[in-house]
XYZ file of C-alpha atoms in Angstrom:
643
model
C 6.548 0.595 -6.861
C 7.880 2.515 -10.208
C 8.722 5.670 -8.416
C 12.485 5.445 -10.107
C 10.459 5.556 -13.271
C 8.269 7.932 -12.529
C 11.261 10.093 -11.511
C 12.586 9.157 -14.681
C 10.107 10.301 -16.945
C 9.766 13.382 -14.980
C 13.730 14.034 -16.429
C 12.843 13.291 -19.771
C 9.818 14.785 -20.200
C 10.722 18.307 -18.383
C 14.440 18.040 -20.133
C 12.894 17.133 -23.887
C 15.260 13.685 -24.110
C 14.256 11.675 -27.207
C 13.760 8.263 -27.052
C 17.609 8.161 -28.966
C 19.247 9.403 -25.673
C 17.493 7.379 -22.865
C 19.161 6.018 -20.362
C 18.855 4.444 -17.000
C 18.864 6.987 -14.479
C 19.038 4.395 -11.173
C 17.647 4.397 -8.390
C 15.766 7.792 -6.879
C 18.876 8.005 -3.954
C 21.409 7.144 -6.274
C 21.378 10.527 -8.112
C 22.014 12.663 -4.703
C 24.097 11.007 -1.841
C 24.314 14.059 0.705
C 22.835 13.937 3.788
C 20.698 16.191 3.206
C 18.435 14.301 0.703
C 19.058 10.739 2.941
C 17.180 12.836 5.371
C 14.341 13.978 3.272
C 14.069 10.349 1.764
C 14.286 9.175 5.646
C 11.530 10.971 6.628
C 9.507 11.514 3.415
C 9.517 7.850 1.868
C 8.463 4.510 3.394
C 9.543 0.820 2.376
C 8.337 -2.779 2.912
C 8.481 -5.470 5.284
C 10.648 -7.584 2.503
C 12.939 -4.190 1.755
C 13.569 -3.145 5.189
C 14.817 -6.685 5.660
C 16.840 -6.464 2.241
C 18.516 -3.201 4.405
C 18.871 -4.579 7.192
C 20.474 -7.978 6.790
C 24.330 -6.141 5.455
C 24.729 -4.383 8.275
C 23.691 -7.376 10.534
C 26.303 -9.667 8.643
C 28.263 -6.737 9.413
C 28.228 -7.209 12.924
C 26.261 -3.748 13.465
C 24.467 -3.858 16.893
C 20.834 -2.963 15.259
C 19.039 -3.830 18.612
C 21.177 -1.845 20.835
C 21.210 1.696 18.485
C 17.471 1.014 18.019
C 16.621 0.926 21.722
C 19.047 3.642 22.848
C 16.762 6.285 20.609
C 13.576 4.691 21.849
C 14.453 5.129 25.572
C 15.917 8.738 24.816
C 12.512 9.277 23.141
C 10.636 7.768 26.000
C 12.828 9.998 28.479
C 11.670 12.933 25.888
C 8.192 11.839 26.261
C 7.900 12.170 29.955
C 9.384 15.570 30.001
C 6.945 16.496 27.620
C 4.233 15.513 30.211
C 6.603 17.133 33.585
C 7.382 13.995 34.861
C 10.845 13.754 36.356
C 12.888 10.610 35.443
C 13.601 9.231 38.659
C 9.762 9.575 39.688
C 8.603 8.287 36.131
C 6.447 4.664 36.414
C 6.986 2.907 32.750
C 5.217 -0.064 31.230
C 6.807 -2.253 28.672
C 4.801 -4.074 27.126
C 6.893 -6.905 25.321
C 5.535 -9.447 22.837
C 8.043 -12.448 21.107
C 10.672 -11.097 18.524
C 13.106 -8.774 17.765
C 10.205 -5.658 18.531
C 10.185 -7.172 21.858
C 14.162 -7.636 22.006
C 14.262 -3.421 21.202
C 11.769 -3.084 23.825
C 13.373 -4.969 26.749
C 16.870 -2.980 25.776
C 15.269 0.153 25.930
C 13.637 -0.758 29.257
C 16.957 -2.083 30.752
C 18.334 1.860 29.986
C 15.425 3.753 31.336
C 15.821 1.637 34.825
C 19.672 2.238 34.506
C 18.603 6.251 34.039
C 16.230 5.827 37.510
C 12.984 5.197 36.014
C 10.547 2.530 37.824
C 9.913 -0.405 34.507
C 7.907 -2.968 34.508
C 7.913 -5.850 31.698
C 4.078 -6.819 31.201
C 5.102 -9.775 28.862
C 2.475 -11.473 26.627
C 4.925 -14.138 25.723
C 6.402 -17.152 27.385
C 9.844 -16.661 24.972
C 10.757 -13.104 24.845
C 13.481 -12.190 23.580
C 16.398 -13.738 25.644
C 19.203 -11.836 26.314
C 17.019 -8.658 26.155
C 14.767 -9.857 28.586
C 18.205 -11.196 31.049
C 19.879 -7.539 30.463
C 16.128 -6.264 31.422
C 16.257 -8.090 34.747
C 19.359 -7.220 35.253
C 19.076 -3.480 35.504
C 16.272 -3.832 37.832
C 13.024 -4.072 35.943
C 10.271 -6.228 37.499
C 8.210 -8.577 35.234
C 4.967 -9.987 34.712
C 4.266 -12.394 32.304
C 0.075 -12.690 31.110
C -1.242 -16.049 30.192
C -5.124 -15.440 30.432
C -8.015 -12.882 30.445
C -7.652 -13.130 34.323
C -3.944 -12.220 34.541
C -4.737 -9.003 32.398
C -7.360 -8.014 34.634
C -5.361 -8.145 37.518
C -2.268 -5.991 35.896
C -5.303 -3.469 34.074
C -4.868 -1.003 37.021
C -1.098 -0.773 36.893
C -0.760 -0.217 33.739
C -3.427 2.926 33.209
C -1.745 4.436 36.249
C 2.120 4.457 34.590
C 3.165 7.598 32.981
C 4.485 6.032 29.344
C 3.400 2.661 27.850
C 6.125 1.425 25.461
C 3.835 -0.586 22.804
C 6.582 -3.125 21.988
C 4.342 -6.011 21.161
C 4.009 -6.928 17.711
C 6.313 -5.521 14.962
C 6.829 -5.599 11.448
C 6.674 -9.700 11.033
C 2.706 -10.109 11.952
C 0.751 -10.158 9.186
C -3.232 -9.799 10.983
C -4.758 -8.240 13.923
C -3.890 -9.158 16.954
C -5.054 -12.523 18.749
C -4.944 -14.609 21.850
C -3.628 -12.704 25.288
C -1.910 -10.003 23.104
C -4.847 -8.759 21.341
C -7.232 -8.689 24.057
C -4.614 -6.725 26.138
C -4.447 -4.356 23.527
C -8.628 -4.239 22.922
C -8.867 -3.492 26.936
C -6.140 -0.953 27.088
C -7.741 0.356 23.507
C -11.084 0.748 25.542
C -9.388 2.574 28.605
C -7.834 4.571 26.218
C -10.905 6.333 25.229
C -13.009 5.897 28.697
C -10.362 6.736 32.015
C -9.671 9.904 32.808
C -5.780 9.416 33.084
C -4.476 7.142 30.156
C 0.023 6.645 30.080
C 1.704 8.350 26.654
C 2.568 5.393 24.582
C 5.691 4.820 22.586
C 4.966 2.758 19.763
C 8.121 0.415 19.121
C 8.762 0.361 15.204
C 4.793 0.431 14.658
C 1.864 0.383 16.621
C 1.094 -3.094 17.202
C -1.832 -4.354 15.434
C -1.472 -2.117 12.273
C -0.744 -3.275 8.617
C 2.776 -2.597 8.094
C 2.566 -2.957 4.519
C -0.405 -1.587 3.156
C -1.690 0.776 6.706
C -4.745 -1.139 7.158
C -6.801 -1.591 11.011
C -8.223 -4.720 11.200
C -7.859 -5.514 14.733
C -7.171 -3.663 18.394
C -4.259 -1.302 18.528
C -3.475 1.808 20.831
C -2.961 5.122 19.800
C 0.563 6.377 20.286
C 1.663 9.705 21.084
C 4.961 9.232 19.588
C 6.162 6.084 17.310
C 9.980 5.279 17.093
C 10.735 3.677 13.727
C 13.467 1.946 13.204
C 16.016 2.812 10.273
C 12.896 3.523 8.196
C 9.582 4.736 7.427
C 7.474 1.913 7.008
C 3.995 2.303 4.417
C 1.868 2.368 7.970
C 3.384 5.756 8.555
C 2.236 7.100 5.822
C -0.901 5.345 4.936
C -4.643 6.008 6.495
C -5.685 5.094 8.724
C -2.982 3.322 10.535
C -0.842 6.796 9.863
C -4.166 8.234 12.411
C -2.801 6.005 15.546
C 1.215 6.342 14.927
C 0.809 9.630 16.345
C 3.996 12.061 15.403
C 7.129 9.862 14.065
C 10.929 10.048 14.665
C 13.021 7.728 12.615
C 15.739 6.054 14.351
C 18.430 6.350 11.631
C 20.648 3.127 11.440
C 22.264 3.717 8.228
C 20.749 1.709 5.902
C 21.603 1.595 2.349
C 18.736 3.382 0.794
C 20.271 2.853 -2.545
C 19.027 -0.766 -2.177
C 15.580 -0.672 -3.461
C 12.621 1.913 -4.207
C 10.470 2.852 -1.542
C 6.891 1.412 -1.344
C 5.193 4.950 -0.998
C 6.492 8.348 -1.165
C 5.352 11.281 0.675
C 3.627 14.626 -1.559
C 6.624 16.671 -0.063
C 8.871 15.092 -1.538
C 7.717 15.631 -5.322
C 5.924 18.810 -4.774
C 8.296 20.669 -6.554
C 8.888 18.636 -9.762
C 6.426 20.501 -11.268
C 6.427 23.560 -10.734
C 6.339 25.994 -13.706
C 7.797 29.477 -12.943
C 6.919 32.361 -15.120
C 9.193 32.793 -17.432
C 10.088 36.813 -18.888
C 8.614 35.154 -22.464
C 5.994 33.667 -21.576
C 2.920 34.264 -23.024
C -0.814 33.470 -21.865
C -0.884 30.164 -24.236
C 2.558 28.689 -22.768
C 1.305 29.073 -19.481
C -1.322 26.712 -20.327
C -5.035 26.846 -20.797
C -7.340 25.252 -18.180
C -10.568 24.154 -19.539
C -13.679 23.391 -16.944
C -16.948 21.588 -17.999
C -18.081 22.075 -14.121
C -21.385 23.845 -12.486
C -25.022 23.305 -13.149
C -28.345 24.848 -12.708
C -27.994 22.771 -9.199
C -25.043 23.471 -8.309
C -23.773 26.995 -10.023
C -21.457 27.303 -7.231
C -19.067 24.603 -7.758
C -17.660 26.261 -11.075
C -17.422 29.162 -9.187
C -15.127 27.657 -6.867
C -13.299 25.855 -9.550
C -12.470 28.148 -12.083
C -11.310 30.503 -9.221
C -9.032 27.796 -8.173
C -7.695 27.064 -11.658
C -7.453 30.931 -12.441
C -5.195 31.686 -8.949
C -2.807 28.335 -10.108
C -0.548 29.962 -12.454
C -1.943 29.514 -16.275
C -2.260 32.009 -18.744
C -5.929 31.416 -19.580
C -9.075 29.651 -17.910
C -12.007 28.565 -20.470
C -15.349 27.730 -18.880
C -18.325 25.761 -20.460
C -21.433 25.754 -18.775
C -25.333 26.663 -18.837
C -26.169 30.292 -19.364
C -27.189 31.466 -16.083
C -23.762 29.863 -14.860
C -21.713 31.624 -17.222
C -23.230 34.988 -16.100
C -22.950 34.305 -12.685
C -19.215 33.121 -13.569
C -18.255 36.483 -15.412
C -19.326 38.689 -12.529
C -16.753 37.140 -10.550
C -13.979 36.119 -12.764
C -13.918 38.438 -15.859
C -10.606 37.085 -16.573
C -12.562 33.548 -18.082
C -13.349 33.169 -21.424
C -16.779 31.126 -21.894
C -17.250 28.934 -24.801
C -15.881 25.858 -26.567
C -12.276 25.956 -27.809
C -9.107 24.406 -26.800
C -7.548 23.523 -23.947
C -4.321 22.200 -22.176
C -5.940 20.427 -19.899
C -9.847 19.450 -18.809
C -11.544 19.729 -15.537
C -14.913 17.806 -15.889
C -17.884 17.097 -13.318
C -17.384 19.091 -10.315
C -21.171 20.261 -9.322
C -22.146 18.180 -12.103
C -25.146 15.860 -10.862
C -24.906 12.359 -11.108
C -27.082 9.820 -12.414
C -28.492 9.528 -9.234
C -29.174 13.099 -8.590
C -29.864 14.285 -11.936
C -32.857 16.937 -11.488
C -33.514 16.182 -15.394
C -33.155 19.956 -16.022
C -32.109 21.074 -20.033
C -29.032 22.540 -18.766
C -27.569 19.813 -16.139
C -28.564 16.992 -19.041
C -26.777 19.271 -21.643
C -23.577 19.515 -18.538
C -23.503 15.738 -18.733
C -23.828 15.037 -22.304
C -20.967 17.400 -23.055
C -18.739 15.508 -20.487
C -19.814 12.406 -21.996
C -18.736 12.764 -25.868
C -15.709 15.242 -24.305
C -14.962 12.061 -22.932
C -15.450 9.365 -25.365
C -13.874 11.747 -27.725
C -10.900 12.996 -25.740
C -9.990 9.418 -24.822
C -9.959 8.404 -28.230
C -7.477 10.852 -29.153
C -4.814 10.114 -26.001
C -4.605 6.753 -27.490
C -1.178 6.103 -28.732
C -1.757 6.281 -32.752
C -5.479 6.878 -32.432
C -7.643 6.749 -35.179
C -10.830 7.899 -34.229
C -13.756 5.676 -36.327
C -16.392 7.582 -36.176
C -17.130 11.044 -34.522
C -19.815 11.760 -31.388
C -19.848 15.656 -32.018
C -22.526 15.017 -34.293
C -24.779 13.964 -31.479
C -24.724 17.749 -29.734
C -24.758 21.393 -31.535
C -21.041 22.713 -31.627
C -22.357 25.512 -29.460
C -22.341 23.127 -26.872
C -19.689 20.804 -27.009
C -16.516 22.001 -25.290
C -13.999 20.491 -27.585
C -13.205 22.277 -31.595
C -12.297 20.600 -34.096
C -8.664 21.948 -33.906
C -8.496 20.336 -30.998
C -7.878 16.725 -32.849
C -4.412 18.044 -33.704
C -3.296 18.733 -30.263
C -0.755 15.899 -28.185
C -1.815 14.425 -25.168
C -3.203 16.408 -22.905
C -4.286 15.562 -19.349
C -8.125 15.182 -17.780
C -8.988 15.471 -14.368
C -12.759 13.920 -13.707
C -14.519 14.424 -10.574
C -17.741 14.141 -8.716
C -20.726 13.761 -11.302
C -18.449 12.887 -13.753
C -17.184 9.975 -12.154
C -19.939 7.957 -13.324
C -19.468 8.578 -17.104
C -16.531 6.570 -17.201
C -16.367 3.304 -19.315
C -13.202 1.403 -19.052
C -14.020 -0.797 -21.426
C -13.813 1.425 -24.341
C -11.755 4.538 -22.909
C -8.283 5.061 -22.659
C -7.510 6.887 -19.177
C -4.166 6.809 -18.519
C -3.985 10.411 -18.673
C -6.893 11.314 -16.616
C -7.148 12.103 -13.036
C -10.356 10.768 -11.085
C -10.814 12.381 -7.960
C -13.417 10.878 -5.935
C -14.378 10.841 -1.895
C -14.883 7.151 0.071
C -18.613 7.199 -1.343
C -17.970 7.881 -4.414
C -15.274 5.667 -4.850
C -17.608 2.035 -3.368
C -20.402 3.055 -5.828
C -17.415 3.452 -8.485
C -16.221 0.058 -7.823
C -19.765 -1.405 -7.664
C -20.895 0.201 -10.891
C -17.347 -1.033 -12.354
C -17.743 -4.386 -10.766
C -21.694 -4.803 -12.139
C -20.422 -4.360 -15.826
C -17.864 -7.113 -15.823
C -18.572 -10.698 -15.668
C -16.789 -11.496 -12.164
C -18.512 -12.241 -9.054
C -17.004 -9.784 -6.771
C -17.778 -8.634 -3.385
C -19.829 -5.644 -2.509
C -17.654 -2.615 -1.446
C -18.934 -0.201 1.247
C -17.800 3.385 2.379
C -16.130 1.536 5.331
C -14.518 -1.035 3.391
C -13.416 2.346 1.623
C -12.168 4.243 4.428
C -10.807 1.012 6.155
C -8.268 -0.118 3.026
C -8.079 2.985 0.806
C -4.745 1.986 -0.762
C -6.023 -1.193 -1.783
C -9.497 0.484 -2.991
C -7.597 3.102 -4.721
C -5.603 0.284 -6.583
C -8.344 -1.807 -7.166
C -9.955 1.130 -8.610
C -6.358 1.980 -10.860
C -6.149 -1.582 -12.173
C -9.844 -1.398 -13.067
C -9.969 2.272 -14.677
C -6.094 2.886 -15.841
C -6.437 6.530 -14.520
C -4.396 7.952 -11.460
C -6.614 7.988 -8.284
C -6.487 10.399 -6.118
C -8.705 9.441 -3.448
C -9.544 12.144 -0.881
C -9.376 12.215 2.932
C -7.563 13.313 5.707
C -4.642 12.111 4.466
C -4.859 11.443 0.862
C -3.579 8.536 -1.051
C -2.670 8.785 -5.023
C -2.034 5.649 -6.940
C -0.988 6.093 -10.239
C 1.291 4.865 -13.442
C 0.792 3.015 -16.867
C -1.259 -0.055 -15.481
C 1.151 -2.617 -16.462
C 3.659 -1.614 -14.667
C 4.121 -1.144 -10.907
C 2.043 1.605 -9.519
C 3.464 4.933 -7.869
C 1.998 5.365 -4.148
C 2.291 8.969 -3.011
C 0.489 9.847 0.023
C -0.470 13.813 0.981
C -1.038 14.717 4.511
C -0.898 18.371 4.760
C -3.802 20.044 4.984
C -6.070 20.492 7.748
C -9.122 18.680 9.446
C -11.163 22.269 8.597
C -10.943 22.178 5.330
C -13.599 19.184 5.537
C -15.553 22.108 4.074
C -18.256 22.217 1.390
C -16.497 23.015 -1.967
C -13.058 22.212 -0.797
C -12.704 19.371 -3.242
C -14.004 21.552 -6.043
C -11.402 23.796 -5.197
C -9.024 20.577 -5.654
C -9.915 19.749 -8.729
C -9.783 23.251 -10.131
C -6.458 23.264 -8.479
C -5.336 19.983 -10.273
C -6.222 21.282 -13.570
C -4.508 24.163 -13.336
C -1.430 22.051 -12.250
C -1.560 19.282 -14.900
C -2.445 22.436 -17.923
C 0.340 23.981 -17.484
C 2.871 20.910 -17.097
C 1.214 19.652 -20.520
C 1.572 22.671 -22.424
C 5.525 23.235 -20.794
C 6.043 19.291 -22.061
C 4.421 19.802 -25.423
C 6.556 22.715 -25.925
C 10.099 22.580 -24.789
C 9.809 18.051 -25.361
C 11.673 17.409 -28.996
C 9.387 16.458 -32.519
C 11.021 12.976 -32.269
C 10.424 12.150 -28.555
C 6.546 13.253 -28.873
C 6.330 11.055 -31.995
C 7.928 7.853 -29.883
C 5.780 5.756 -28.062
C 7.927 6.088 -24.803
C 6.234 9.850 -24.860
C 3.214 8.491 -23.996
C 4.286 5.979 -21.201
C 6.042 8.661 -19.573
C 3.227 11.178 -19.489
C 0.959 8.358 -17.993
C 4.301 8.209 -15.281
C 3.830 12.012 -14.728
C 0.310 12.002 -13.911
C 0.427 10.831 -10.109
C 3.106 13.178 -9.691
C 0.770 15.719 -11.170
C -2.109 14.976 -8.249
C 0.045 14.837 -5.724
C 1.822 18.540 -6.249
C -2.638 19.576 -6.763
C -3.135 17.698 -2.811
C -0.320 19.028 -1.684
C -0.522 23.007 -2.652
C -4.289 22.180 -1.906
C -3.718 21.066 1.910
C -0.859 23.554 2.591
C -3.312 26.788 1.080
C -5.865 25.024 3.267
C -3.244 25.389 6.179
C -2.318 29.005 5.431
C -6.428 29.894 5.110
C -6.716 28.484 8.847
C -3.235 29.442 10.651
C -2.918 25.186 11.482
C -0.126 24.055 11.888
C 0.703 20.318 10.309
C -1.506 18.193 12.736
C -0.613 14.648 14.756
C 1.591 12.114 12.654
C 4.240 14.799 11.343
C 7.619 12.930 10.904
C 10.210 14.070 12.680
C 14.698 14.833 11.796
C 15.677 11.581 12.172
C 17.380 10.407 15.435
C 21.322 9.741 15.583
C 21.681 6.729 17.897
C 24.889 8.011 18.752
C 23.408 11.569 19.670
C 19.722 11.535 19.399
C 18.771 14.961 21.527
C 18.555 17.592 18.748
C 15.880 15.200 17.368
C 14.130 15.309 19.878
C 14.431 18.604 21.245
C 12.906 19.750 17.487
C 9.924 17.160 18.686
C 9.345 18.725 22.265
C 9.246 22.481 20.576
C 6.570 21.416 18.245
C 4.358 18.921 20.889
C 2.183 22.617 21.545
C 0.297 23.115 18.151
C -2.288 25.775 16.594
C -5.369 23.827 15.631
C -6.202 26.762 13.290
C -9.416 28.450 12.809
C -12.875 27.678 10.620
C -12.360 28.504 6.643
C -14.675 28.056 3.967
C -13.494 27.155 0.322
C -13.271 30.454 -1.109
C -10.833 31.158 1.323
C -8.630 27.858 0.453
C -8.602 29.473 -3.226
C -7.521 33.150 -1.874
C -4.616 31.321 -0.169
C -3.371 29.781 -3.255
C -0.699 31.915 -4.645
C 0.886 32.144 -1.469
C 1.306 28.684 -0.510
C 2.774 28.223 -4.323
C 5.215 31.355 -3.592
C 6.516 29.274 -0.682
C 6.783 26.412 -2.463
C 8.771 28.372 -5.533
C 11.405 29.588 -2.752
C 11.600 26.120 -1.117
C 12.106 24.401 -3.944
């Protein structure tokens, strides 16, 4: 992915470089070397199957013993594991269930410890070639083993294995590409089943990854068990970090074996780690107009609500001034709440379109929602126009609406490039074909992202497949990139865990994943609060930019490139300030799949002592969205003093 670029043009464009003083600022762990940031890129960034292997193969030509530090922190964490659940070592019954391979080979060493350390192990293997000298020091410590061939040998072994205290999923790693087939996967679809059905069901340990899963891009095609706890070895890998194979890795402690993270960029990055680039402190000069100005086309006579929510959002984010255009009875309703917003066309730093706007599909045909869309529409055509590098704009659509209505003044030609963020009944207004949206933010949910595709798909000439919400919620990296290549503008595609894919389109797209917030903030208005949020966010980076960045570097081309780099960044610090006031609104604390310190093979307790503190966890309590927005300039306090 581009994140070195993207970190790049986050340097130049917050320090003002012209294009006359670039250089190459390496790779994003070549700038900081301490151990504090290996630890934060350790647990916060994930890389490939072909990168990992890139890291790995050094240290093997090295002579490093790989296997044996790997499988010393997975039996540690397995010994963790079942005093997490009261079971005493020397009473503790352990599975290990071993496929071909080197996930096999860490499997087998880290069952020959735990029978060395008094635990009763038994090897369920699913191959007839394990790993050899793994499986020989395995049967050497004391560990019995069973080998399956057929449906009939799994049967028989069914009952052992649901009554053993910790399963240690070592069946399939990081080299299988698919779901699961033959003995192996239909071990893994009965154990899957007993999973959710018997009333006692073993911890499992997840070896590297939970077999089954799509390393690469997170994707569940196939059987797989949920872990309680996944080991990964030397590092993240995108399945930790990606829905919805990040929902079965359960919580994640990284088994740090020194790999050269200068080596290549990570494949996906979590929010945390660029939540802070940025931020915008006030400043003792500032004035309401550097702060930024946040300007919503959002609300209709359907949904008046929805610009409540957002313009609350955007008003508690940190700009100077929020401008609101709307219907009339929206507008009143609006200035009874925030007094502070100043209604009307004018200029802005950034736009916040669509929220509560109906769609097509819903359009109640009312004067005032037609009027909502058909100032989004020219705002649009007319806005992406401009944020085309030399635009000249041939011919003018303000003439098709009174000025009254149209949120945009002429003044506003002059202005540099300034970011959009398009949501809900917005979405649907987009034309790729004739808009530039590199600098626009579309924010939609599963749904609205398969009818966004479809609609996309229906106006080009390729024969494509039909996508569905579960295609959707199945493979929402690759629908989010699908939906990047197609559009140009950063995605930010909501869920549980959300997934932002962003970047100029012809280069390599920045992955950033945000995982923060909360399962009760599936809430209505929540994502209007988001995209209020996001606006805020992305008006007052553009007017900090346009300020402090020099004459000559906003006239260069590269200006433009690198604001396009600084717009996934720009979503992901909106998802992640989102989820954590979200968090701080319900008193949850971060839920399953929270990565872990990473492990020391040569002294991996304090890892996972900070693991068995946090295994007890406050599931928080209801919110709605309005409280999400109150919780806003707290959770960007923290951030300031974290940062």
């Amino acid at each position: 992915m581009s994140f070195s670029a993207a970190r790049a043009a986050y340097q130049r464009l917050y320090a003002g470089v012209p294009s006359s003083q670039y250089r190459n600022t390496g790779n994003i762990a070549n700038t900081d070397q301490s151990a504090s940031n290996t630890d934060m890129l350790l647990t916060h960034a994930a890389w490939n199957v072909k990168h990992v292997r890139a890291m790995e193969q050094p240290l093997l030509e090295a002579g490093r013993p790989l296997m044996a530090q790997a499988a010393h922190c997975i039996a540690q964490s397995a010994v963790a594991l079942l005093q997490s659940r009261g079971v005493r070592l020397d009473q503790a019954r352990i599975i290990a269930a071993i496929g071909g391979g080197n996930n096999g080979g860490d499997g087998l060493f880290a069952a020959s410890e735990l029978r060395a350390l008094g635990a009763t192990v038994t090897l369920v293997c699913t191959s007839d070639a394990p790993h050899a000298q793994g499986l020989a020091a395995a049967q050497q410590a004391g560990c019995t083993c069973i080998t399956l061939h057929t449906d009939q040998d799994i049967a028989q072994v069914l009952t052992t294995i649901c009554d053993a205290d910790v399963i240690i999923d070592a069946l399939a790693g990081i080299g299988i590409k698919g779901s699961l087939r033959g003995v192996t996967g239909n071990l893994v679809q009965q154990l899957r089943e007993a999973q959710y059905t018997a009333q006692h069901f073993p911890a499992v340990l997840a070896v590297d990854t939970p077999s089954g899963v799509g390393v690469d891009d997170g994707s569940c095609d196939g059987p797989m068990l949920d872990a309680t706890l996944t080991v990964a070895c030397g590092v993240l890998k995108p399945c930790h970090l990606l829905p919805p194979a990040a929902y079965v890795c359960g919580d994640i402690i990284v088994a740090d074996l020194d790999f050269d993270l200068t080596l290549s960029d990570p494949s996906v990055v979590h929010a945390d780690l660029v939540a802070h680039w940025c931020m915008n402190p006030a400043r003792f000069d500032d004035s309401k107009y550097s702060r930024g100005v946040a300007g919503l086309v959002t609300g209709s006579v359907a949904y008046p609500g929805a610009a409540l929510l957002s313009v609350q959002a955007a008003s508690r984010a940190g700009v100077g001034m929020v401008r609101y255009c709307g219907p009339e009875h929206v507008r009143a309703m609006l200035l009874a709440q925030v007094p502070e917003a100043v209604l009307g066309s004018g200029t802005a730093s950034a736009w916040v379109v669509g929220s509560g706007v109906p769609d097509s599909r819903h359009s109640q045909n009312s004067v005032g929602d037609e009027q909502q869309r058909q100032a989004i529409a020219t705002l649009l055509q007319e806005y992406c126009a401009l944020n085309q590098p030399n635009h000249e704009v041939q011919q003018s659509h303000t003439e098709q609406m009174p000025a009254e209505q149209l949120p945009v003044e002429p003044s506003y030609m002059a202005q540099p490039i300034r970011p959009m963020v398009i949501d809900a009944g917005a979405l649907d207004l987009i034309d790729p074909h004739t808009q530039q949206l590199s600098h626009t933010i579309v924010t939609p949910h599963a749904a609205e992202c398969a009818r966004l595709l479809n609609t996309l798909q229906s106006q080009s000439s390729a024969q494509l497949t039909q996508v569905s919400v579960h295609d959707v919620l199945n493979h929402p990296v690759a629908s989010a990139l699908q939906l990047w290549q197609t559009t140009g503008a950063t995605v930010l595609l909501k869920g549980a865990h959300t997934v932002i894919v962003g970047g100029p389109r012809e280069q390599e797209p920045t992955i950033i994943v945000a995982d923060n917030a909360c399962s009760w903030m599936a809430t209505a208005g929540s994502g209007d609060v988001l995209a209020g949020l996001t606006g805020a966010i992305c008006a007052s980076a553009s007017e900090w930019i346009a300020r402090h960045s020099t004459p000559e570097y906003r006239a260069d081309a590269q200006y433009a490139v690198d604001s396009a780099h600084l717009m996934p960044i720009l979503a992901a610090v909106g998802a992640h300030w989102h989820g954590f006031a979200g968090r701080l609104a319900s008193g949850a604390d971060r839920g399953n799949g929270v990565v872990y310190p990473p492990c020391n093979p040569h002294q991996p307790q304090p890892a996972l002592h900070a693991w068995l503190r946090s295994t007890m966890r406050n599931t928080g309590k209801p919110i709605i969205a309005s409280d999400i927005i109150e919780r806003i300039p707290a959770a960007m306090q923290a951030a300031y003093q974290t940062a």
